[in-house]
CSV table of C-alpha atoms in Angstrom, one decimal:
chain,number,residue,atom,x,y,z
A,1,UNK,CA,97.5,46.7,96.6
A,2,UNK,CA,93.9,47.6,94.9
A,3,UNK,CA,92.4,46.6,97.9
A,4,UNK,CA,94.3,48.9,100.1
A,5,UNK,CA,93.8,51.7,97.9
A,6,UNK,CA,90.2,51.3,97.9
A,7,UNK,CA,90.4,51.5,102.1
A,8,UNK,CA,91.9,54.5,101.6
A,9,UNK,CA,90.2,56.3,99.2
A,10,UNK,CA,86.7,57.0,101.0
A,11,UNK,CA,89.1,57.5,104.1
A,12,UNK,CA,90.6,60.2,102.7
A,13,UNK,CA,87.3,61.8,101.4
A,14,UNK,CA,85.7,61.7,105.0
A,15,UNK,CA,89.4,63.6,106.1
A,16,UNK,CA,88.6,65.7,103.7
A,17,UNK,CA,84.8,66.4,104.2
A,18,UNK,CA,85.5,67.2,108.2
A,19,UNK,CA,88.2,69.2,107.6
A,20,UNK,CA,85.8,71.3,104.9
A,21,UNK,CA,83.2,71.3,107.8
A,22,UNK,CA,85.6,72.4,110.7
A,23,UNK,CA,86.2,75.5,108.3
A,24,UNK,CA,82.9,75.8,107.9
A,25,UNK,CA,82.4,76.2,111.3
A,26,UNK,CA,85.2,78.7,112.1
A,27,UNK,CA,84.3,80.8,109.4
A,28,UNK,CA,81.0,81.3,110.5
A,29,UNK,CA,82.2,82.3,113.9
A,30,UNK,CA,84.1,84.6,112.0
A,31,UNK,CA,81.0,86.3,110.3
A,32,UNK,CA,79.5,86.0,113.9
A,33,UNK,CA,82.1,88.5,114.8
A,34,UNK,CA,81.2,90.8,112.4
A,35,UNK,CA,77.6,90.2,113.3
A,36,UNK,CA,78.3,91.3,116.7
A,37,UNK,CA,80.2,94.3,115.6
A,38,UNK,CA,83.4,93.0,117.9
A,39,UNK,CA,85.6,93.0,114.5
A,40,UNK,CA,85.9,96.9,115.2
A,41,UNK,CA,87.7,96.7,118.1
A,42,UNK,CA,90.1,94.2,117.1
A,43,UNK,CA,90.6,92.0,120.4
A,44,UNK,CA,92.4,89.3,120.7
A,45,UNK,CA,89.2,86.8,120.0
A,46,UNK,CA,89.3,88.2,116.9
A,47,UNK,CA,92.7,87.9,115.8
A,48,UNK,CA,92.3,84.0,117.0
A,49,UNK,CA,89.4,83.5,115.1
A,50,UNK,CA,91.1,84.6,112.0
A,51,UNK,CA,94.4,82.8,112.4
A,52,UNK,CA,92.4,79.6,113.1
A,53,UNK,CA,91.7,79.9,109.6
A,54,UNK,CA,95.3,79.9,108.2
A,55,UNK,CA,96.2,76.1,107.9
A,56,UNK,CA,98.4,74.1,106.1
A,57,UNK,CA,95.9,72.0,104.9
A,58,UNK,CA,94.1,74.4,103.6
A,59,UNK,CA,96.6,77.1,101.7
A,60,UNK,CA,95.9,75.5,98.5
A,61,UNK,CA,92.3,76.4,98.4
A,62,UNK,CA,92.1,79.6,96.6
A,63,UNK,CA,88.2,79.6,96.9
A,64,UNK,CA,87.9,79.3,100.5
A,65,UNK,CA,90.7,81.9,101.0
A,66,UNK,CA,89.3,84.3,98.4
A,67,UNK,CA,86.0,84.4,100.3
A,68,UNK,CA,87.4,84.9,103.6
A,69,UNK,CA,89.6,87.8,102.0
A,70,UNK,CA,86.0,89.8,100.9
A,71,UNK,CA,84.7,89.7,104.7
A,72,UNK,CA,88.6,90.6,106.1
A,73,UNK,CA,87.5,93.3,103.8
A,74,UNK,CA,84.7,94.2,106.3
A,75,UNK,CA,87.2,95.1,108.7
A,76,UNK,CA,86.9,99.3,109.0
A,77,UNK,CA,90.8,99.7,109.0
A,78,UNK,CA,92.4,98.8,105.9
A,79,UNK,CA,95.7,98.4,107.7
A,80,UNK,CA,94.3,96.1,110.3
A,81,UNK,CA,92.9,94.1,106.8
A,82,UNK,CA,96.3,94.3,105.3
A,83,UNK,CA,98.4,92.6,108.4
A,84,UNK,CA,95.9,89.5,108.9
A,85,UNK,CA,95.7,89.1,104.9
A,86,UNK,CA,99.6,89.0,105.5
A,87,UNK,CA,99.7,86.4,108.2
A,88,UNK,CA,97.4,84.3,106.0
A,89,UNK,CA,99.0,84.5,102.8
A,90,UNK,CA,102.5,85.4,103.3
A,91,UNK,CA,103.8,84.8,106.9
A,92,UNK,CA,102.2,81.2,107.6
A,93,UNK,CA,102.6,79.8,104.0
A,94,UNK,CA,106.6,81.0,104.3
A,95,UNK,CA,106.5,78.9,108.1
A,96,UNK,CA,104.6,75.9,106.6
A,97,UNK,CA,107.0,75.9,103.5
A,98,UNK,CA,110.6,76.3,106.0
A,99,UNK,CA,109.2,73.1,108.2
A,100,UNK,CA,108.4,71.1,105.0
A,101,UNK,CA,111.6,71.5,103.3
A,102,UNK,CA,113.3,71.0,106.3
A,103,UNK,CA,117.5,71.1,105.8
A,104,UNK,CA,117.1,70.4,101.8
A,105,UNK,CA,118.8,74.0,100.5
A,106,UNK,CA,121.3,73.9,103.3
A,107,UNK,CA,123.1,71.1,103.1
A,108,UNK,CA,125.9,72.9,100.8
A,109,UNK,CA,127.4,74.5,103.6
A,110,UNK,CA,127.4,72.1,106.8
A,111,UNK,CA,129.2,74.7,109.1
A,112,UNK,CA,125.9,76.9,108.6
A,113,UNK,CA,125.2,77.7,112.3
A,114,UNK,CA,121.5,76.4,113.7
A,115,UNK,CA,121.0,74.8,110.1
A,116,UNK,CA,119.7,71.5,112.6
A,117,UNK,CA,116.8,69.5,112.8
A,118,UNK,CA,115.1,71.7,115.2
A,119,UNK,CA,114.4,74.4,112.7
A,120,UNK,CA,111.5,72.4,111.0
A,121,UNK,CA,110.1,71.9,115.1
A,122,UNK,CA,110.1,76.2,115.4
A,123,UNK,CA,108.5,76.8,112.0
A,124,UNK,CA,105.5,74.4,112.9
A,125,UNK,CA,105.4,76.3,116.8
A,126,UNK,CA,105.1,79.7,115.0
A,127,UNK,CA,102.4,78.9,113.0
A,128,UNK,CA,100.5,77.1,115.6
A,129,UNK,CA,101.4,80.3,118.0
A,130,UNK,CA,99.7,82.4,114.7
A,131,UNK,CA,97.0,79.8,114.7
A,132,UNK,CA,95.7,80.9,118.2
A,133,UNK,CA,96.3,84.5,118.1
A,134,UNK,CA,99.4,84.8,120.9
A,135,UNK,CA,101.8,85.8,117.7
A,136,UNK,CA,101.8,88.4,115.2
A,137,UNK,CA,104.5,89.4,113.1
A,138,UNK,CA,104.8,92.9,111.0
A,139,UNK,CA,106.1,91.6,108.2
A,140,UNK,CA,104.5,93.0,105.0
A,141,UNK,CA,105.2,91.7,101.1
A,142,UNK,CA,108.6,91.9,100.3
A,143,UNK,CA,110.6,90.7,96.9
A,144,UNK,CA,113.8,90.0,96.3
A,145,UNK,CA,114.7,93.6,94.5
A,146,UNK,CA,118.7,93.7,93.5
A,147,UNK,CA,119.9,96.0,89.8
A,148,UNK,CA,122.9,94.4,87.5
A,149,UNK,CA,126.2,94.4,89.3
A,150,UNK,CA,124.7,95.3,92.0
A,151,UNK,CA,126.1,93.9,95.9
A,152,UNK,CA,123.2,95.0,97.8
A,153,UNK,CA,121.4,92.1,99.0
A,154,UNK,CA,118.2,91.4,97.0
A,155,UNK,CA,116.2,91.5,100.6
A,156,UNK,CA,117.6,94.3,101.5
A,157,UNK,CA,119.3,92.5,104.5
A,158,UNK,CA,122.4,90.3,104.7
A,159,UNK,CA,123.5,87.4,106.7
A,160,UNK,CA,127.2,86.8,107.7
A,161,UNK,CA,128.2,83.5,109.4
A,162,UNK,CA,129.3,84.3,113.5
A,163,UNK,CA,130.7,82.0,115.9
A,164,UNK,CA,127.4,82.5,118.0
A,165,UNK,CA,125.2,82.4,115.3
A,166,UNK,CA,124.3,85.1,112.5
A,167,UNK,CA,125.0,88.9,111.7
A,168,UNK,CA,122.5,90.9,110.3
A,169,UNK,CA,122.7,94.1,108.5
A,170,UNK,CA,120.7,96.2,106.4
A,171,UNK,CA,117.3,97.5,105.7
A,172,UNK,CA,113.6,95.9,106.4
A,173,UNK,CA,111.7,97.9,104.3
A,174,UNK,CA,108.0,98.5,105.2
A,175,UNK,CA,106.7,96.8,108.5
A,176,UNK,CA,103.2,97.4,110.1
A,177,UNK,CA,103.2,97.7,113.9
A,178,UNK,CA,100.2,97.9,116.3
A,179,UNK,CA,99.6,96.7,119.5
A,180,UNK,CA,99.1,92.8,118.9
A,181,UNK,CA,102.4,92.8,117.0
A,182,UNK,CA,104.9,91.4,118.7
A,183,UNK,CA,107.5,90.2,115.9
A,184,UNK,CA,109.5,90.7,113.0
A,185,UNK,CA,109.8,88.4,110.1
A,186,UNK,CA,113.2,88.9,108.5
A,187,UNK,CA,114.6,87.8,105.2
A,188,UNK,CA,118.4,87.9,105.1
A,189,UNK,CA,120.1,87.2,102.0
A,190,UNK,CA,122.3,84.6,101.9
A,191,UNK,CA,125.9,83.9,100.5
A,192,UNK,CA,124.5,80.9,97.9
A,193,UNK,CA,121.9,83.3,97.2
A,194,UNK,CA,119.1,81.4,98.9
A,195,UNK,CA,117.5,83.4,101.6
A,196,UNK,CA,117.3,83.0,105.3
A,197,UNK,CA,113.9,83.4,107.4
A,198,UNK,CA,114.3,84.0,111.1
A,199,UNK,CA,112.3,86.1,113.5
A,200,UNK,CA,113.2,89.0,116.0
A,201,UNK,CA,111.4,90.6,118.8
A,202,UNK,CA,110.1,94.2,118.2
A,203,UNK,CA,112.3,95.4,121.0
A,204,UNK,CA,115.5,93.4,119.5
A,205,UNK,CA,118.8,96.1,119.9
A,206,UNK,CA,120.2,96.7,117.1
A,207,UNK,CA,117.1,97.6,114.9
A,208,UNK,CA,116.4,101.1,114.7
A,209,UNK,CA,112.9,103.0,113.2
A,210,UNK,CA,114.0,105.2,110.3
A,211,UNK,CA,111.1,106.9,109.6
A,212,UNK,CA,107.5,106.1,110.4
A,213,UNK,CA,103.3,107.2,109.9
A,214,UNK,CA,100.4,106.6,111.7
A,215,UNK,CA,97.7,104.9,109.7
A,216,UNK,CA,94.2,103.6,111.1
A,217,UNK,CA,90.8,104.6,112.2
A,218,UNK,CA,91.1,105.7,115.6
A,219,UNK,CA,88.2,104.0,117.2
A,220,UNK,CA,90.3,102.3,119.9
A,221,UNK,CA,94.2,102.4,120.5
A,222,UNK,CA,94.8,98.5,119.5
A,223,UNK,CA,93.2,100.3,115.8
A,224,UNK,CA,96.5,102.5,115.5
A,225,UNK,CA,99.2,101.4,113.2
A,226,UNK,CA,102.7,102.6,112.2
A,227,UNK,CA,104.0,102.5,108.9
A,228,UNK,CA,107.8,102.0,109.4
A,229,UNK,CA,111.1,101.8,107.6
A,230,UNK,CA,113.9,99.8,109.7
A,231,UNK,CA,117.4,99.7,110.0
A,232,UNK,CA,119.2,96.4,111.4
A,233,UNK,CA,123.0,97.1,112.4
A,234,UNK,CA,124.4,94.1,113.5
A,235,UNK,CA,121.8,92.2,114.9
A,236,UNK,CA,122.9,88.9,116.5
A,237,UNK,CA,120.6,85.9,116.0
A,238,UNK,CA,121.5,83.0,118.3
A,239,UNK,CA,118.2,81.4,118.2
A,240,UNK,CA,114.9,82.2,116.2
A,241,UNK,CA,116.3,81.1,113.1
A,242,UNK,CA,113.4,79.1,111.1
A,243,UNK,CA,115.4,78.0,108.1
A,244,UNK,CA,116.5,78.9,104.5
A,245,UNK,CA,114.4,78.8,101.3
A,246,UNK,CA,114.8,79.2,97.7
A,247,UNK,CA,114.1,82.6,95.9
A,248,UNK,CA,111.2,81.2,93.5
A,249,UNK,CA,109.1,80.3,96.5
A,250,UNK,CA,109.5,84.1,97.7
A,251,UNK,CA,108.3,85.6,94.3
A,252,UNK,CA,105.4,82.6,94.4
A,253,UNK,CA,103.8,83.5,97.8
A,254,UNK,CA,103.9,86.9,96.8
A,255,UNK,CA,102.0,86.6,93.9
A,256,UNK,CA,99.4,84.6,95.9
A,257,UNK,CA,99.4,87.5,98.5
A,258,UNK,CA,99.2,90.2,96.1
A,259,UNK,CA,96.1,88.7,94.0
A,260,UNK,CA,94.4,88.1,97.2
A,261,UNK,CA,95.2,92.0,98.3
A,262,UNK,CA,93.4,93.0,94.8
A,263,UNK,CA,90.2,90.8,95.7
A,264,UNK,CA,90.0,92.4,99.3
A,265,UNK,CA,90.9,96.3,97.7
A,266,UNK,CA,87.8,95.6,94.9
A,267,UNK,CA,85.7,94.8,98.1
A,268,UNK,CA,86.2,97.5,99.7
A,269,UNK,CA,85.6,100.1,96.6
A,270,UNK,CA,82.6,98.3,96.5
A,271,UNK,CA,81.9,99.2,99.9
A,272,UNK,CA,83.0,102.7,99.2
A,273,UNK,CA,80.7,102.9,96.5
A,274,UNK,CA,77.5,101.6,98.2
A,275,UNK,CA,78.3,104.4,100.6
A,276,UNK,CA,78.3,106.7,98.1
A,277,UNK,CA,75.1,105.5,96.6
A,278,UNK,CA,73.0,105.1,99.4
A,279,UNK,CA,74.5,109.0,100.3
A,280,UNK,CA,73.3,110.3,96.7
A,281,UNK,CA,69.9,108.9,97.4
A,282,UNK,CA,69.4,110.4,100.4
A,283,UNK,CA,70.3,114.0,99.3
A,284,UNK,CA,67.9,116.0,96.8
A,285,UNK,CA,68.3,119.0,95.0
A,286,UNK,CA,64.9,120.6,93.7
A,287,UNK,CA,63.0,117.9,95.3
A,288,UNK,CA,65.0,115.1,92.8
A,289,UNK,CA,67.4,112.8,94.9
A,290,UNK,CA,71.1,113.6,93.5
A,291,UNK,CA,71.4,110.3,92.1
A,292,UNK,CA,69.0,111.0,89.3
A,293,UNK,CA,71.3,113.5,88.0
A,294,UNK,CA,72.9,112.7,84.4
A,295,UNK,CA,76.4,114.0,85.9
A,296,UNK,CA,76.4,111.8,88.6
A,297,UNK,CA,74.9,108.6,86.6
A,298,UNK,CA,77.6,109.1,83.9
A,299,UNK,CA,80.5,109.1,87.1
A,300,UNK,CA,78.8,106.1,88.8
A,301,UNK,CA,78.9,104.1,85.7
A,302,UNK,CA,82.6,104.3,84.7
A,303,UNK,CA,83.7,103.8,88.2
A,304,UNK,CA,81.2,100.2,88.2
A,305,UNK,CA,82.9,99.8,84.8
A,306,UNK,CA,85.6,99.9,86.6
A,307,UNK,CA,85.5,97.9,89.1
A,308,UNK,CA,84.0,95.1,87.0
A,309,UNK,CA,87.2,94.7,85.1
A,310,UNK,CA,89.7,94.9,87.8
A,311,UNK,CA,87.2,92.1,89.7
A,312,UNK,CA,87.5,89.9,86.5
A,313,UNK,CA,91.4,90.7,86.5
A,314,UNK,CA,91.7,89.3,89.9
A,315,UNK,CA,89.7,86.7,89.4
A,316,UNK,CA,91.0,85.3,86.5
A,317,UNK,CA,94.5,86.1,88.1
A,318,UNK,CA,93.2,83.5,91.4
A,319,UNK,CA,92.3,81.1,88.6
A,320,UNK,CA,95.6,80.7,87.4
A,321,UNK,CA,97.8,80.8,89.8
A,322,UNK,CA,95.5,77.9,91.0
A,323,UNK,CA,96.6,75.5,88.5
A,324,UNK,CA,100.2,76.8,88.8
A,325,UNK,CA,100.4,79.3,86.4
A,326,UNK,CA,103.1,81.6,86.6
A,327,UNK,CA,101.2,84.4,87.5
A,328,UNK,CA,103.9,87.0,88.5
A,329,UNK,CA,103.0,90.0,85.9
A,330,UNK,CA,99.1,89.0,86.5
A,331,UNK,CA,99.2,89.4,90.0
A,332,UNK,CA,101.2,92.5,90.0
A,333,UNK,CA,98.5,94.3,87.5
A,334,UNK,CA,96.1,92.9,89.6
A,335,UNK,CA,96.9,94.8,92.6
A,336,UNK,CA,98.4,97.5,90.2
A,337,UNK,CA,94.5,98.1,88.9
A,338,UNK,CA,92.7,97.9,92.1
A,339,UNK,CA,94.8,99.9,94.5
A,340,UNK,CA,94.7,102.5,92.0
A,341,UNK,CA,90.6,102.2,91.6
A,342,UNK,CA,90.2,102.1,95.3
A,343,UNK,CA,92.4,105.4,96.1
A,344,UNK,CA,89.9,107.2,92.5
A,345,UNK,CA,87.2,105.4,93.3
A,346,UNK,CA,87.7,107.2,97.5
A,347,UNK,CA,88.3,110.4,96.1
A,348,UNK,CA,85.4,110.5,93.7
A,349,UNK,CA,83.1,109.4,97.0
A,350,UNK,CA,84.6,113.0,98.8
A,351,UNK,CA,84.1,115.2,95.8
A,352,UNK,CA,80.2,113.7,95.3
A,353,UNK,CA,79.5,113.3,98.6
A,354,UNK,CA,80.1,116.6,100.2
A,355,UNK,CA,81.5,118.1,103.4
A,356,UNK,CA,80.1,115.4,105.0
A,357,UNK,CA,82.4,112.9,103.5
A,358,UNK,CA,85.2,115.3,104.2
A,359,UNK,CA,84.9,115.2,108.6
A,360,UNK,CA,87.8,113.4,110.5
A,361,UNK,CA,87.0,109.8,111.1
A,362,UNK,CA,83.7,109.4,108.5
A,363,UNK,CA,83.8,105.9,106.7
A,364,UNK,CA,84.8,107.3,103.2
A,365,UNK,CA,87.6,109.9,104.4
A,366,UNK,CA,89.1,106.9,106.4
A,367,UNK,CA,89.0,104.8,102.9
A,368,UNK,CA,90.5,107.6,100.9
A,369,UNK,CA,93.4,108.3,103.6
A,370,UNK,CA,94.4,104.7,104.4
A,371,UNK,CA,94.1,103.9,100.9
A,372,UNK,CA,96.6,106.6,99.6
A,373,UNK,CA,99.1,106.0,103.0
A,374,UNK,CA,98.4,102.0,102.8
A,375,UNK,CA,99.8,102.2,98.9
A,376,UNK,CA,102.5,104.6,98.8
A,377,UNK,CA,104.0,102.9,101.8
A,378,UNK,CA,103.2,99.3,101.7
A,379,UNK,CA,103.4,98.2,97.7
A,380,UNK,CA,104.1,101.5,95.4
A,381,UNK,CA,102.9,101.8,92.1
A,382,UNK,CA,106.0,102.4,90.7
A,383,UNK,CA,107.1,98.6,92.0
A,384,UNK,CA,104.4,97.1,91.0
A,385,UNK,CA,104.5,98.4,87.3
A,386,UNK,CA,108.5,97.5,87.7
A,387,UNK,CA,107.9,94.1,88.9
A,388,UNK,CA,105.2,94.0,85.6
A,389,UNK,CA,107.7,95.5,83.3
A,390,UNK,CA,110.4,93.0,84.4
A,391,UNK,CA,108.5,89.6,84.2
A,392,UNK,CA,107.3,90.8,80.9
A,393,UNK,CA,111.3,91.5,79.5
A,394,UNK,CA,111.8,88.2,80.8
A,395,UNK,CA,109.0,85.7,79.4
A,396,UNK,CA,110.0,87.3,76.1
A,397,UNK,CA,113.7,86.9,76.5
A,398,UNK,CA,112.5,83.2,77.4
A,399,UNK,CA,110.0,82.9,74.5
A,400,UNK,CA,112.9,84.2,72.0
């Protein structure tokens, strides 16, 4: 038995050192990219590049995934930033974690239709269709969100069993659209209160836009987003159905996503403030660059003073939900604090920079509009401070 496990052992560390290198690799022909300035046009090399990245293997390794969040951060349009964080941290994890638990949560109910052994088999074929950019799905965070005595379903959507399949009705809250998605990822509530993921063409009848907004920097058309609200009214599923999954692992992946959404909004404050900086240096006023003015100093320094703190928040928040922390408040205040920095931090940059900053389509007017539309639409403050306020109630309820 020793001597097998001493076979194994420096196998496994060569597995692990080429897997390290392979991302090594694929990262820098993701810098490369940027390098060439084909990141602003987001074509499809792009998009493969990135979803290369998002493996199994490699979910666990907070490190590696917080550094490729800073350079997503790179990326001009913060939406276009906001749906390939998703598909790393929310949509592929959710796939991986449906084909690993296989059947497990739904063998309760064994007249559950297309609860089979083939559902494990689609979850693995999405994420490799992710992996090589042919598949992009809209789906943003969601949580489970129901009040006491309440019989809306805690997704928003409900599943009812059909002789053909499933019915599904309700609201998907918050999707992002552009051109290279093709998909929505749906989370259906379920009788035993587990929750069902499937997957639904764009163009699926039965799901209606209720109200929509345009957010992106226009440089090309496959930069233009939609913001949208959507309404599902009987939608038939006879196929696409991934598999079910247990609450808990909803509320963890979203914690993950949302600490790894502060890191990449702290990145691009920074980048917003570097701007500003290099703006203020350039400009003088009685032959004394505008920088040098105590006014401006004083407002520079609390918005770096700033930003240090919610970078150490997020930081330590990645810290520990990597040892398995429950890190549900944390990650909420994480996001809470950056998203809130990034939309002052935008709309100091206008009011010091100038006109200049104020003209359609100029770096820092972009990062103050997408940042307002990309947080009143996409994660509110008034959820996240809920989401805070809850898990707070709760631990103390527990700790009592």
């Amino acid at each position: 038995m020793s001597n097998t496990a001493d076979v194994a052992a420096p196998s496994q560390q060569v597995h692990a050192q080429q897997k390290e290198a392979s991302n090594t690799d694929l990262l820098s022909e993701f810098l490369n990219l940027f390098d060439q300035n084909k990141a602003n046009t987001y074509d499809i090399d792009f998009f493969k590049t990135v979803f290369k990245l998002c493996r199994p293997e490699t979910t666990s390794k907070f490190s590696y995934y917080a550094e490729l969040e800073e350079h997503i951060a790179y990326i001009e349009s913060f939406a276009a930033s906001e749906l390939i964080s998703n598909q790393l941290n929310f949509v592929a994890p959710l796939l991986e974690l449906t084909a690993t638990m296989g059947n497990s949560h739904s063998s309760h109910n064994s007249h559950i239709p297309h609860s089979n052994a083939e559902n494990p088999k689609l979850a693995q074929q999405l994420l490799s269709n992710i992996r090589q950019g042919e598949m992009l799905f809209s789906r943003v965070l969601t949580i489970p969100e129901q009040a006491e005595n309440s019989t809306q379903a805690p997704f928003g959507v409900s599943a009812s069993e059909n002789k053909n399949g499933w019915l599904l009705n309700g609201a998907l809250n918050v999707v992002l659209f552009n051109k290279a998605v093709s998909h929505h990822l749906v989370l259906a509530t379920l009788p035993n209160n587990n929750t069902l993921v499937t997957y639904l063409p764009t163009q699926t009848t039965g799901i209606t836009t209720a109200e929509h907004a345009q957010l992106g920097a226009p440089k090309a058309n496959n930069t233009q987003f939609e913001i949208a609200n959507l309404r599902l009214q009987n939608v038939l599923i006879n196929n696409g159905v991934i598999g079910e999954i247990n609450t808990q692992a909803i509320l963890d992946l979203v914690a993950r996503s949302r600490i790894m959404s502060a890191i990449r909004h702290n990145q691009y404050t920074r980048m917003c403030l570097d701007k500003l900086i290099l703006f203020l240096k350039s400009r003088t006023s009685n032959g004394d660059p505008l920088i040098n003015q105590q006014v401006i100093q004083h407002r520079l320094a609390k918005l770096e003073a700033r930003l240090s703190s919610s970078c150490a928040l997020s930081r330590y928040s990645l810290k520990q939900i990597a040892v398995g922390k429950d890190t549900q408040a944390l990650a909420s205040a994480s996001k809470l604090l950056a998203s809130e920095l990034l939309v002052y931090a935008s709309k100091q940059a206008l009011h010091l920079g100038g006109i200049t900053h104020f003209q359609k389509n100029k770096p820092i007017a972009n990062s103050y509009t997408e940042a307002n539309w990309a947080n009143f639409f996409l994660e509110p403050k008034e959820l996240l401070l809920r989401n805070i306020l809850d898990t707070s109630v709760s631990e103390r309820h527990q700790k009592a």
